[in-house]
Every structure is written in structure tokens, then in C-alpha cells.
Amino acid sequence: MGQTLTGLLTSVRAIAGRPGSPPRARPGDGPDPALLAALRHCGDHLAALAASGPLTDARRTRLIASIGALTTACSTPDADAFDALLRTGQQALDSGGDAEARLALALADEATALRARSKGAWRLRGNALDALGRSEEAITAYERHLALQQNTAASRDVERRVAALRAAGDLIDEALALAGDGDGDGSEGAAGAVRLSRQLPAADARAAFTELVRLRTTERGAADPAVRRLAALYAEHRRLSDRDPMADPLLGGAEPIGVPGLRRFLAGRAVCLVADTPHTAEQEQRPGSSLAALIEGYDLVVRCDAVRHAAPTARTDLHAVTLRGDAPWKGPRWGRRATARLVFGDPLPHWRLAVRSRLVPGAQDRIGDATLRRPLHDPALLAGAADADGPASTAYTVLRLLDFLGTPARVDLIGFEGPAALSPREREWIGSRAGTTDDTAVRITLR
């Protein structure tokens, strides 16, 4: 891949020139100056990738291939280089990094310069700005897309995204008004409010909002009505920031649920997490088995990841899975029937693509939304609970989430010993909260 990358960079430089070189006059039917500028942006990105060492990320490999296709289109008479430009911008966004989002924005800028009335170009620009957290600029680009879009059905997801971004900005405005109601004229809280603005990039706005809530809580106390309202605004802002804003027809009719919906789903129920081991599966299927009767007595049965041993008909009320690898959307589809399914993973574009690609229509009634995709890392949930020494198991993530939500009547583990044993750190956390262990050592009560 290193030689291919070097060769592609050479080809890009040969067509578009090097950084800082004067714009070339358009020779006859040669590439438009905006396409040449787009190729120079791609060349800069390729040079940065080459300097970063060997490529092991499949997403970047696909981006390089897309840049190669754009390069070929720019040097081939009558080729549709504009579509190749949009595809390269979208592939940059799908790669997930900040540098790739900046490349996507640069390509979108050149695309809108080429065709100011291109719906795809304006949507790409909106998506790139959105990915960079530049919400107000993203709204402007999305509105240009909507003004050009004649298909009402195709524009609904963008309309919903614009509404979500505006709602997030309105929450900030209300928080600023609350912060301005203080009785001091130079308080820490007022300073925090000055730093918060709907014009800030999303990450900076979240940090400033967090700081404002902390300062106001310290200044007035958590029982103050204004502080309680400020905390509620903060929580809603976080949900709007992290939720997948696009209503997705590919969810197969499943109802998306967030934290409030999951709390209601679990409220007052006895829950068990069942390990997927040959022994547990054999006991579940044996007629008259005490283990099968034990599991059947729970209100809600949870299974995790790829369930290889339990029978396809084994009861599963909640299925949880953690996305792994560079291309998690390419894994086997989740066809096991479950009342609800939670999918843990990051970054958001990869999580979204995996959910769309791997859900089986009709295999679940509810699907956890993006606010539940990273509970161990989300400051609004369990930030700091992740193990720095390695990724958490799905079972541990579920346990921490259920313990945090606090609405189940009881949460038990069944079969998590031997090959299914959790990591030492995870076992330590469970041990510190274990209520009882039954005589057969297959059940640990957490609450």
C-alpha cells in the first residue's frame, strides 16, 4: 500500500500541481480549476497519510481508492469527475477522523464552486460542517440543499437534522438567559456563560455547557430551581448532540429508544444476563432442567454478542452487541429475535452504518439509539467507567448501564465462569456489589 500511495500522490501532483503552486490555466478540455484545487487538497491529505507511517486502517484504504478514482476521472476526457468528487468527499466523511472531515469540507467547497445548484454538493458541505461541529454553518448549507431539493420525501431527514441543530442552539440560548439571572455581576457562573455560545463548535459548546453547569451548581447548590432547569437543558443538549438525527427507514420498523425509554423498559423487572457457553446452552435445552426453569422465571433475559451456543429459539428479551474491528458494518446480521437490541460502538458514522447494515427487519421491536452507543465513555452516563487497559466486554457494559439506570428490580448473572469469566477488573467491580451467590455458583445478584 505504501508504494501505491506514493504512486497515487505522484499522479495527483502531476495533474494538480504542488501546494502553493499558482493555479493552472485550463488547457482546452482539461480539468476545471475547482477540480484541480480539489485534487490538491487530496494530494495534501495523501502526503500527510504517507508521513504517518504504514496504513492499517481499512477506512483510509477505501478513501485512497476513492481519491484514485477521482484522479482517473480528472485525467480522462468525458469522465464524470463531479460525481467522483462527491463520492470522494462522502468517503472522507465515512472515514471518521477530523482530518478526513476537513478534507470532505474542502472538497464540498470545490463542488459548490463547480455547481452552485447541486443538491449533493450542498448536502455534503452540510454533513462535513456538521461532523466538524460547526452547527450554524451546517444549518445554512442544509438550507441551501433543501431549497434545491424538489423531492419532499428525500428531504425529510435533512429537515429533521436542521430542526435538531436549531433546538440545540435554542437550549444554549435558554441556558444563557438562566445564567444571566444571577445576583452577582462578576461571578464565575457569569464568566462561564460568556464562554458558552451557539456559535461555538459542538465539542467546545459541550465543554462550556458542562463548565457552566458545574459553576452554577457550586455557586447556588443543586436544589436551586434555576440550577435544576440548567441541568435539564444540559442533559437535553447532550441527547440532541449525540443522537442520530436522521430518521432511518432501514431500521425495519423497530422503535428507536434512548435512556428514558430503556429505563421504562427495565422498570421493576427481574433481569438475568446469560453467558453463551456450551454448558449453559445444553442445560437450557434439557427437558426439566433446573437452569432452564431458573432462566424462564426472569422477567427479562439478556444475551450478548454473537450467540453461538444457545438454540435459535432460546428466549432473548434484550440482545446487546459491541462493534469490533475497522469495518463493523460487514459482520453477520443480527437475526436472533429480541424484544430490544442495544448496539455499542464508536464513532457515530460507523455505528450508524453498522446498525443500518446488520439489523434484520422484524427481528427486534426496539433498537437503542445513538445516545446509548457508548455508555462507558459518555459524560452524560458513565464517563470514566471504561478500562484503560483494554476494551470492556459487552456483558460488563450492560451491567454498568443497568446499574446506572437503577430501575430493574434485580440484575443477576448466569454462567459467567470458566471460559465465560469476565476480566479481573470487571470481576472486581461485580464482587464489590454482589448481594448473594447461590449454591451452584451460577447466579450473582447485583441489586
GROMACS .gro file of C-alpha atoms in nm:
model
  447
    1MET     CA    1   0.000   0.000   0.000
    2GLY     CA    2   0.293   0.236   0.066
    3GLN     CA    3   0.411   0.210  -0.298
    4THR     CA    4   0.057   0.253  -0.428
    5LEU     CA    5   0.008   0.555  -0.206
    6THR     CA    6   0.334   0.710  -0.331
    7GLY     CA    7   0.240   0.643  -0.691
    8LEU     CA    8  -0.103   0.796  -0.646
    9LEU     CA    9   0.045   1.103  -0.478
   10THR     CA   10   0.281   1.143  -0.775
   11SER     CA   11  -0.012   1.121  -1.018
   12VAL     CA   12  -0.214   1.376  -0.821
   13ARG     CA   13   0.078   1.620  -0.811
   14ALA     CA   14   0.138   1.573  -1.183
   15ILE     CA   15  -0.221   1.672  -1.264
   16ALA     CA   16  -0.294   1.933  -0.999
   17GLY     CA   17   0.046   2.072  -0.900
   18ARG     CA   18   0.203   2.102  -0.558
   19PRO     CA   19   0.084   2.309  -0.259
   20GLY     CA   20   0.140   2.678  -0.318
   21SER     CA   21   0.181   2.642  -0.693
   22PRO     CA   22  -0.007   2.905  -0.897
   23PRO     CA   23  -0.342   2.796  -1.045
   24ARG     CA   24  -0.300   2.647  -1.388
   25ALA     CA   25  -0.480   2.789  -1.688
   26ARG     CA   26  -0.742   2.550  -1.814
   27PRO     CA   27  -0.594   2.391  -2.130
   28GLY     CA   28  -0.870   2.315  -2.379
   29ASP     CA   29  -1.087   2.044  -2.227
   30GLY     CA   30  -0.864   1.994  -1.921
   31PRO     CA   31  -0.997   1.975  -1.564
   32ASP     CA   32  -1.179   2.275  -1.423
   33PRO     CA   33  -0.968   2.481  -1.180
   34ALA     CA   34  -1.202   2.379  -0.897
   35LEU     CA   35  -1.132   2.011  -0.973
   36LEU     CA   36  -0.759   2.081  -0.975
   37ALA     CA   37  -0.796   2.256  -0.638
   38ALA     CA   38  -0.986   1.952  -0.508
   39LEU     CA   39  -0.705   1.725  -0.625
   40ARG     CA   40  -0.451   1.945  -0.449
   41HIS     CA   41  -0.648   1.902  -0.126
   42CYS     CA   42  -0.642   1.527  -0.185
   43GLY     CA   43  -0.268   1.543  -0.251
   44ASP     CA   44  -0.210   1.725   0.079
   45HIS     CA   45  -0.411   1.456   0.258
   46LEU     CA   46  -0.220   1.176   0.085
   47ALA     CA   47   0.110   1.338   0.180
   48ALA     CA   48   0.000   1.352   0.545
   49LEU     CA   49  -0.101   0.986   0.532
   50ALA     CA   50   0.232   0.889   0.376
   51ALA     CA   51   0.417   1.073   0.653
   52SER     CA   52   0.216   0.899   0.925
   53GLY     CA   53   0.362   0.555   0.853
   54PRO     CA   54   0.217   0.224   0.732
   55LEU     CA   55  -0.158   0.219   0.670
   56THR     CA   56  -0.352  -0.038   0.869
   57ASP     CA   57  -0.696   0.129   0.863
   58ALA     CA   58  -0.933  -0.018   0.604
   59ARG     CA   59  -1.137   0.303   0.603
   60ARG     CA   60  -0.839   0.509   0.489
   61THR     CA   61  -0.756   0.244   0.231
   62ARG     CA   62  -1.102   0.292   0.083
   63LEU     CA   63  -1.055   0.670   0.087
   64ILE     CA   64  -0.727   0.633  -0.102
   65ALA     CA   65  -0.903   0.416  -0.361
   66SER     CA   66  -1.171   0.685  -0.397
   67ILE     CA   67  -0.905   0.953  -0.448
   68GLY     CA   68  -0.754   0.728  -0.714
   69ALA     CA   69  -1.088   0.710  -0.893
   70LEU     CA   70  -1.120   1.091  -0.876
   71THR     CA   71  -0.768   1.130  -1.016
   72THR     CA   72  -0.851   0.897  -1.305
   73ALA     CA   73  -1.175   1.084  -1.375
   74CYS     CA   74  -0.994   1.419  -1.381
   75SER     CA   75  -0.744   1.291  -1.638
   76THR     CA   76  -0.996   1.108  -1.859
   77PRO     CA   77  -1.187   1.308  -2.123
   78ASP     CA   78  -1.566   1.294  -2.088
   79ALA     CA   79  -1.546   1.118  -1.748
   80ASP     CA   80  -1.790   1.236  -1.482
   81ALA     CA   81  -1.539   1.385  -1.241
   82PHE     CA   82  -1.805   1.572  -1.043
   83ASP     CA   83  -1.974   1.255  -0.921
   84ALA     CA   84  -1.631   1.113  -0.838
   85LEU     CA   85  -1.563   1.430  -0.638
   86LEU     CA   86  -1.882   1.390  -0.434
   87ARG     CA   87  -1.809   1.020  -0.375
   88THR     CA   88  -1.459   1.104  -0.251
   89GLY     CA   89  -1.599   1.367  -0.015
   90GLN     CA   90  -1.853   1.118   0.123
   91GLN     CA   91  -1.583   0.852   0.162
   92ALA     CA   92  -1.372   1.103   0.355
   93LEU     CA   93  -1.666   1.162   0.589
   94ASP     CA   94  -1.723   0.788   0.630
   95SER     CA   95  -1.360   0.750   0.738
   96GLY     CA   96  -1.449   0.925   1.061
   97GLY     CA   97  -1.150   1.144   1.156
   98ASP     CA   98  -1.125   1.521   1.194
   99ALA     CA   99  -0.865   1.545   0.916
  100GLU     CA  100  -1.096   1.348   0.688
  101ALA     CA  101  -1.392   1.573   0.779
  102ARG     CA  102  -1.180   1.877   0.690
  103LEU     CA  103  -1.093   1.714   0.357
  104ALA     CA  104  -1.463   1.646   0.294
  105LEU     CA  105  -1.541   2.014   0.362
  106ALA     CA  106  -1.265   2.129   0.125
  107LEU     CA  107  -1.398   1.901  -0.148
  108ALA     CA  108  -1.755   2.018  -0.083
  109ASP     CA  109  -1.640   2.381  -0.120
  110GLU     CA  110  -1.490   2.300  -0.460
  111ALA     CA  111  -1.804   2.106  -0.556
  112THR     CA  112  -2.032   2.402  -0.476
  113ALA     CA  113  -1.796   2.627  -0.674
  114LEU     CA  114  -1.829   2.390  -0.970
  115ARG     CA  115  -2.206   2.355  -0.947
  116ALA     CA  116  -2.374   2.605  -0.722
  117ARG     CA  117  -2.712   2.435  -0.773
  118SER     CA  118  -2.601   2.082  -0.688
  119LYS     CA  119  -2.816   1.932  -0.412
  120GLY     CA  120  -2.549   1.670  -0.340
  121ALA     CA  121  -2.271   1.927  -0.307
  122TRP     CA  122  -2.463   2.136  -0.054
  123ARG     CA  123  -2.564   1.832   0.144
  124LEU     CA  124  -2.202   1.713   0.152
  125ARG     CA  125  -2.098   2.056   0.277
  126GLY     CA  126  -2.366   2.046   0.546
  127ASN     CA  127  -2.263   1.697   0.655
  128ALA     CA  128  -1.895   1.797   0.669
  129LEU     CA  129  -1.965   2.109   0.874
  130ASP     CA  130  -2.194   1.905   1.097
  131ALA     CA  131  -1.919   1.647   1.152
  132LEU     CA  132  -1.681   1.928   1.249
  133GLY     CA  133  -1.934   2.063   1.498
  134ARG     CA  134  -1.993   2.389   1.309
  135SER     CA  135  -2.367   2.375   1.358
  136GLU     CA  136  -2.477   2.721   1.243
  137GLU     CA  137  -2.280   2.693   0.918
  138ALA     CA  138  -2.416   2.341   0.871
  139ILE     CA  139  -2.772   2.474   0.900
  140THR     CA  140  -2.701   2.728   0.625
  141ALA     CA  141  -2.563   2.458   0.394
  142TYR     CA  142  -2.852   2.223   0.471
  143GLU     CA  143  -3.099   2.502   0.392
  144ARG     CA  144  -2.933   2.556   0.051
  145HIS     CA  145  -2.975   2.182  -0.011
  146LEU     CA  146  -3.342   2.196   0.091
  147ALA     CA  147  -3.408   2.496  -0.133
  148LEU     CA  148  -3.283   2.292  -0.430
  149GLN     CA  149  -3.443   1.962  -0.331
  150GLN     CA  150  -3.776   1.900  -0.504
  151ASN     CA  151  -3.833   1.553  -0.357
  152THR     CA  152  -4.015   1.611  -0.028
  153ALA     CA  153  -3.959   1.256   0.097
  154ALA     CA  154  -3.586   1.274   0.029
  155SER     CA  155  -3.554   1.598   0.225
  156ARG     CA  156  -3.721   1.486   0.548
  157ASP     CA  157  -3.406   1.359   0.715
  158VAL     CA  158  -3.224   1.686   0.643
  159GLU     CA  159  -3.521   1.882   0.774
  160ARG     CA  160  -3.510   1.680   1.095
  161ARG     CA  161  -3.137   1.741   1.130
  162VAL     CA  162  -3.183   2.116   1.085
  163ALA     CA  163  -3.457   2.108   1.349
  164ALA     CA  164  -3.228   1.919   1.589
  165LEU     CA  165  -2.940   2.164   1.538
  166ARG     CA  166  -3.171   2.461   1.591
  167ALA     CA  167  -3.318   2.300   1.902
  168ALA     CA  168  -2.968   2.251   2.042
  169GLY     CA  169  -2.895   2.619   1.978
  170ASP     CA  170  -3.222   2.721   2.146
  171LEU     CA  171  -3.124   2.520   2.455
  172ILE     CA  172  -2.797   2.713   2.471
  173ASP     CA  173  -2.986   3.042   2.441
  174GLU     CA  174  -3.216   2.945   2.730
  175ALA     CA  175  -2.916   2.837   2.938
  176LEU     CA  176  -2.751   3.173   2.876
  177ALA     CA  177  -3.068   3.352   2.985
  178LEU     CA  178  -3.077   3.145   3.305
  179ALA     CA  179  -2.711   3.213   3.374
  180GLY     CA  180  -2.778   3.583   3.332
  181ASP     CA  181  -3.034   3.574   3.615
  182GLY     CA  182  -2.766   3.556   3.884
  183ASP     CA  183  -2.742   3.817   4.152
  184GLY     CA  184  -2.368   3.876   4.112
  185ASP     CA  185  -2.217   4.094   3.844
  186GLY     CA  186  -1.881   3.924   3.805
  187SER     CA  187  -1.939   3.572   3.924
  188GLU     CA  188  -1.769   3.262   3.797
  189GLY     CA  189  -2.104   3.150   3.660
  190ALA     CA  190  -2.135   3.465   3.451
  191ALA     CA  191  -1.787   3.405   3.312
  192GLY     CA  192  -1.887   3.050   3.220
  193ALA     CA  193  -2.197   3.182   3.047
  194VAL     CA  194  -1.989   3.423   2.841
  195ARG     CA  195  -1.783   3.130   2.712
  196LEU     CA  196  -2.095   2.937   2.607
  197SER     CA  197  -2.239   3.029   2.267
  198ARG     CA  198  -2.440   2.861   1.995
  199GLN     CA  199  -2.169   2.979   1.754
  200LEU     CA  200  -1.909   2.755   1.919
  201PRO     CA  201  -1.808   2.423   1.759
  202ALA     CA  202  -2.014   2.141   1.911
  203ALA     CA  203  -1.729   1.997   2.121
  204ASP     CA  204  -1.641   2.341   2.260
  205ALA     CA  205  -2.009   2.416   2.329
  206ARG     CA  206  -2.044   2.088   2.523
  207ALA     CA  207  -1.735   2.168   2.730
  208ALA     CA  208  -1.854   2.524   2.800
  209PHE     CA  209  -2.204   2.400   2.888
  210THR     CA  210  -2.055   2.142   3.127
  211GLU     CA  211  -1.844   2.410   3.294
  212LEU     CA  212  -2.140   2.645   3.325
  213VAL     CA  213  -2.349   2.377   3.499
  214ARG     CA  214  -2.060   2.299   3.734
  215LEU     CA  215  -2.006   2.664   3.824
  216ARG     CA  216  -2.375   2.736   3.879
  217THR     CA  217  -2.416   2.423   4.092
  218THR     CA  218  -2.119   2.526   4.306
  219GLU     CA  219  -2.248   2.880   4.336
  220ARG     CA  220  -2.617   2.813   4.410
  221GLY     CA  221  -2.645   2.445   4.503
  222ALA     CA  222  -2.817   2.160   4.320
  223ALA     CA  223  -3.155   2.232   4.483
  224ASP     CA  224  -3.185   2.577   4.325
  225PRO     CA  225  -3.472   2.576   4.067
  226ALA     CA  226  -3.261   2.758   3.809
  227VAL     CA  227  -2.978   2.508   3.852
  228ARG     CA  228  -3.220   2.218   3.814
  229ARG     CA  229  -3.354   2.370   3.493
  230LEU     CA  230  -2.999   2.434   3.372
  231ALA     CA  231  -2.909   2.069   3.434
  232ALA     CA  232  -3.219   1.957   3.242
  233LEU     CA  233  -3.122   2.182   2.949
  234TYR     CA  234  -2.771   2.037   2.957
  235ALA     CA  235  -2.900   1.677   2.950
  236GLU     CA  236  -3.131   1.753   2.657
  237HIS     CA  237  -2.848   1.930   2.472
  238ARG     CA  238  -2.627   1.624   2.514
  239ARG     CA  239  -2.901   1.397   2.383
  240LEU     CA  240  -2.954   1.618   2.078
  241SER     CA  241  -2.578   1.635   2.019
  242ASP     CA  242  -2.527   1.259   2.027
  243ARG     CA  243  -2.850   1.121   1.886
  244ASP     CA  244  -2.855   1.002   1.527
  245PRO     CA  245  -3.075   1.282   1.392
  246MET     CA  246  -3.178   1.113   1.070
  247ALA     CA  247  -3.499   0.911   1.084
  248ASP     CA  248  -3.387   0.586   0.927
  249PRO     CA  249  -3.623   0.376   0.714
  250LEU     CA  250  -3.367   0.095   0.726
  251LEU     CA  251  -3.443   0.014   1.091
  252GLY     CA  252  -3.702  -0.234   0.970
  253GLY     CA  253  -3.988  -0.086   1.169
  254ALA     CA  254  -3.803  -0.100   1.504
  255GLU     CA  255  -3.874   0.181   1.750
  256PRO     CA  256  -3.559   0.376   1.850
  257ILE     CA  257  -3.529   0.416   2.228
  258GLY     CA  258  -3.295   0.632   2.433
  259VAL     CA  259  -3.215   0.645   2.803
  260PRO     CA  260  -3.571   0.733   2.917
  261GLY     CA  261  -3.721   0.456   2.702
  262LEU     CA  262  -3.472   0.198   2.827
  263ARG     CA  263  -3.544   0.298   3.188
  264ARG     CA  264  -3.913   0.237   3.130
  265PHE     CA  265  -3.844  -0.093   2.954
  266LEU     CA  266  -3.644  -0.220   3.256
  267ALA     CA  267  -3.852  -0.067   3.537
  268GLY     CA  268  -3.943  -0.314   3.811
  269ARG     CA  269  -3.826  -0.620   3.619
  270ALA     CA  270  -3.602  -0.906   3.733
  271VAL     CA  271  -3.320  -0.927   3.478
  272CYS     CA  272  -3.064  -1.200   3.410
  273LEU     CA  273  -2.758  -1.193   3.183
  274VAL     CA  274  -2.696  -1.542   3.043
  275ALA     CA  275  -2.345  -1.638   2.930
  276ASP     CA  276  -2.322  -1.810   2.593
  277THR     CA  277  -2.136  -2.130   2.684
  278PRO     CA  278  -2.189  -2.490   2.566
  279HIS     CA  279  -2.270  -2.599   2.923
  280THR     CA  280  -2.532  -2.328   2.978
  281ALA     CA  281  -2.685  -2.388   2.634
  282GLU     CA  282  -2.706  -2.765   2.694
  283GLN     CA  283  -2.870  -2.713   3.033
  284GLU     CA  284  -3.120  -2.465   2.887
  285GLN     CA  285  -3.232  -2.717   2.625
  286ARG     CA  286  -3.254  -3.018   2.857
  287PRO     CA  287  -3.618  -3.101   2.949
  288GLY     CA  288  -3.686  -3.047   3.318
  289SER     CA  289  -3.354  -2.866   3.371
  290SER     CA  290  -3.342  -2.654   3.685
  291LEU     CA  291  -3.130  -2.398   3.500
  292ALA     CA  292  -3.389  -2.366   3.223
  293ALA     CA  293  -3.661  -2.315   3.485
  294LEU     CA  294  -3.444  -2.056   3.662
  295ILE     CA  295  -3.391  -1.856   3.342
  296GLU     CA  296  -3.755  -1.881   3.243
  297GLY     CA  297  -3.854  -1.732   3.579
  298TYR     CA  298  -3.696  -1.395   3.500
  299ASP     CA  299  -3.893  -1.108   3.354
  300LEU     CA  300  -3.616  -1.021   3.109
  301VAL     CA  301  -3.334  -1.235   2.964
  302VAL     CA  302  -3.024  -1.063   2.823
  303ARG     CA  303  -2.774  -1.224   2.584
  304CYS     CA  304  -2.462  -1.063   2.440
  305ASP     CA  305  -2.275  -1.052   2.109
  306ALA     CA  306  -2.286  -1.347   1.868
  307VAL     CA  307  -2.492  -1.616   2.040
  308ARG     CA  308  -2.331  -1.933   1.904
  309HIS     CA  309  -2.434  -2.200   2.152
  310ALA     CA  310  -2.787  -2.121   2.267
  311ALA     CA  311  -3.067  -2.256   2.050
  312PRO     CA  312  -3.209  -2.011   1.792
  313THR     CA  313  -3.539  -2.027   1.979
  314ALA     CA  314  -3.382  -1.960   2.321
  315ARG     CA  315  -3.561  -1.668   2.481
  316THR     CA  316  -3.388  -1.332   2.433
  317ASP     CA  317  -3.563  -1.019   2.555
  318LEU     CA  318  -3.262  -0.789   2.524
  319HIS     CA  319  -2.968  -0.852   2.292
  320ALA     CA  320  -2.656  -0.636   2.332
  321VAL     CA  321  -2.363  -0.632   2.093
  322THR     CA  322  -2.035  -0.438   2.078
  323LEU     CA  323  -1.898  -0.338   1.738
  324ARG     CA  324  -1.538  -0.450   1.684
  325GLY     CA  325  -1.285  -0.406   1.405
  326ASP     CA  326  -1.230  -0.150   1.129
  327ALA     CA  327  -1.545  -0.237   0.932
  328PRO     CA  328  -1.808  -0.344   1.188
  329TRP     CA  329  -2.088  -0.295   0.936
  330LYS     CA  330  -1.964  -0.603   0.747
  331GLY     CA  331  -2.034  -0.850   1.028
  332PRO     CA  332  -2.313  -1.109   1.025
  333ARG     CA  333  -2.664  -0.971   1.055
  334TRP     CA  334  -2.847  -0.979   1.387
  335GLY     CA  335  -3.125  -1.220   1.307
  336ARG     CA  336  -3.189  -1.360   1.656
  337ARG     CA  337  -3.531  -1.248   1.769
  338ALA     CA  338  -3.517  -0.999   2.060
  339THR     CA  339  -3.765  -0.756   2.204
  340ALA     CA  340  -3.494  -0.488   2.220
  341ARG     CA  341  -3.140  -0.463   2.085
  342LEU     CA  342  -2.854  -0.240   2.204
  343VAL     CA  343  -2.556  -0.175   1.980
  344PHE     CA  344  -2.242  -0.031   2.142
  345GLY     CA  345  -1.979   0.131   1.923
  346ASP     CA  346  -1.797   0.442   1.806
  347PRO     CA  347  -1.752   0.662   1.601
  348LEU     CA  348  -2.107   0.762   1.517
  349PRO     CA  349  -2.082   0.718   1.135
  350HIS     CA  350  -1.960   0.360   1.179
  351TRP     CA  351  -2.224   0.285   1.441
  352ARG     CA  352  -2.495   0.423   1.214
  353LEU     CA  353  -2.375   0.223   0.912
  354ALA     CA  354  -2.347  -0.098   1.115
  355VAL     CA  355  -2.699  -0.059   1.254
  356ARG     CA  356  -2.840   0.003   0.909
  357SER     CA  357  -2.647  -0.285   0.753
  358ARG     CA  358  -2.687  -0.555   1.016
  359LEU     CA  359  -3.037  -0.513   1.158
  360VAL     CA  360  -3.283  -0.770   1.025
  361PRO     CA  361  -3.634  -0.625   0.975
  362GLY     CA  362  -3.876  -0.776   1.223
  363ALA     CA  363  -3.603  -0.928   1.443
  364GLN     CA  364  -3.648  -0.660   1.713
  365ASP     CA  365  -3.923  -0.428   1.830
  366ARG     CA  366  -3.691  -0.164   1.977
  367ILE     CA  367  -3.338  -0.052   1.894
  368GLY     CA  368  -3.118   0.159   2.121
  369ASP     CA  369  -3.047   0.498   1.964
  370ALA     CA  370  -2.713   0.676   1.942
  371THR     CA  371  -2.738   0.814   2.297
  372LEU     CA  372  -2.683   0.456   2.421
  373ARG     CA  373  -2.399   0.363   2.186
  374ARG     CA  374  -2.108   0.442   2.423
  375PRO     CA  375  -2.228   0.436   2.784
  376LEU     CA  376  -1.886   0.380   2.942
  377HIS     CA  377  -1.744   0.691   2.773
  378ASP     CA  378  -2.041   0.928   2.768
  379PRO     CA  379  -2.016   1.209   3.029
  380ALA     CA  380  -2.397   1.208   3.047
  381LEU     CA  381  -2.390   0.841   3.153
  382LEU     CA  382  -2.082   0.658   3.283
  383ALA     CA  383  -1.778   0.851   3.160
  384GLY     CA  384  -1.464   0.714   3.325
  385ALA     CA  385  -1.604   0.363   3.372
  386ALA     CA  386  -1.407   0.223   3.077
  387ASP     CA  387  -1.094   0.020   3.146
  388ALA     CA  388  -0.786   0.196   3.015
  389ASP     CA  389  -0.610  -0.142   2.989
  390GLY     CA  390  -0.842  -0.280   2.724
  391PRO     CA  391  -1.192  -0.277   2.578
  392ALA     CA  392  -1.476  -0.369   2.809
  393SER     CA  393  -1.678  -0.684   2.750
  394THR     CA  394  -2.033  -0.638   2.630
  395ALA     CA  395  -2.167  -0.806   2.944
  396TYR     CA  396  -1.978  -0.559   3.165
  397THR     CA  397  -2.105  -0.264   2.961
  398VAL     CA  398  -2.462  -0.390   3.002
  399LEU     CA  399  -2.415  -0.443   3.377
  400ARG     CA  400  -2.277  -0.093   3.430
  401LEU     CA  401  -2.558   0.057   3.224
  402LEU     CA  402  -2.830  -0.135   3.410
  403ASP     CA  403  -2.674  -0.047   3.745
  404PHE     CA  404  -2.659   0.321   3.643
  405LEU     CA  405  -3.021   0.328   3.526
  406GLY     CA  406  -3.129   0.175   3.855
  407THR     CA  407  -3.481   0.075   3.752
  408PRO     CA  408  -3.459  -0.309   3.735
  409ALA     CA  409  -3.583  -0.488   4.045
  410ARG     CA  410  -3.285  -0.726   4.030
  411VAL     CA  411  -2.994  -0.798   3.795
  412ASP     CA  412  -2.833  -1.146   3.801
  413LEU     CA  413  -2.555  -1.318   3.610
  414ILE     CA  414  -2.586  -1.680   3.498
  415GLY     CA  415  -2.299  -1.890   3.365
  416PHE     CA  416  -2.019  -1.633   3.381
  417GLU     CA  417  -1.745  -1.866   3.499
  418GLY     CA  418  -1.470  -2.065   3.331
  419PRO     CA  419  -1.437  -1.965   2.963
  420ALA     CA  420  -1.706  -1.703   3.005
  421ALA     CA  421  -1.540  -1.536   3.303
  422LEU     CA  422  -1.505  -1.160   3.286
  423SER     CA  423  -1.175  -0.973   3.320
  424PRO     CA  424  -1.022  -0.928   3.669
  425ARG     CA  425  -1.121  -0.561   3.680
  426GLU     CA  426  -1.475  -0.643   3.575
  427ARG     CA  427  -1.499  -0.924   3.832
  428GLU     CA  428  -1.371  -0.687   4.098
  429TRP     CA  429  -1.648  -0.439   4.020
  430ILE     CA  430  -1.909  -0.716   4.033
  431GLY     CA  431  -1.766  -0.855   4.355
  432SER     CA  432  -1.790  -0.519   4.526
  433ARG     CA  433  -2.162  -0.512   4.453
  434ALA     CA  434  -2.256  -0.880   4.479
  435GLY     CA  435  -2.555  -0.934   4.704
  436THR     CA  436  -2.585  -1.314   4.710
  437THR     CA  437  -2.439  -1.613   4.528
  438ASP     CA  438  -2.648  -1.926   4.506
  439ASP     CA  439  -2.524  -2.275   4.594
  440THR     CA  440  -2.449  -2.373   4.234
  441ALA     CA  441  -2.241  -2.059   4.175
  442VAL     CA  442  -2.428  -1.971   3.860
  443ARG     CA  443  -2.603  -1.661   3.990
  444ILE     CA  444  -2.468  -1.339   4.133
  445THR     CA  445  -2.718  -1.078   4.246
  446LEU     CA  446  -2.615  -0.719   4.183
  447ARG     CA  447  -2.926  -0.542   4.306
   0.00000   0.00000   0.00000
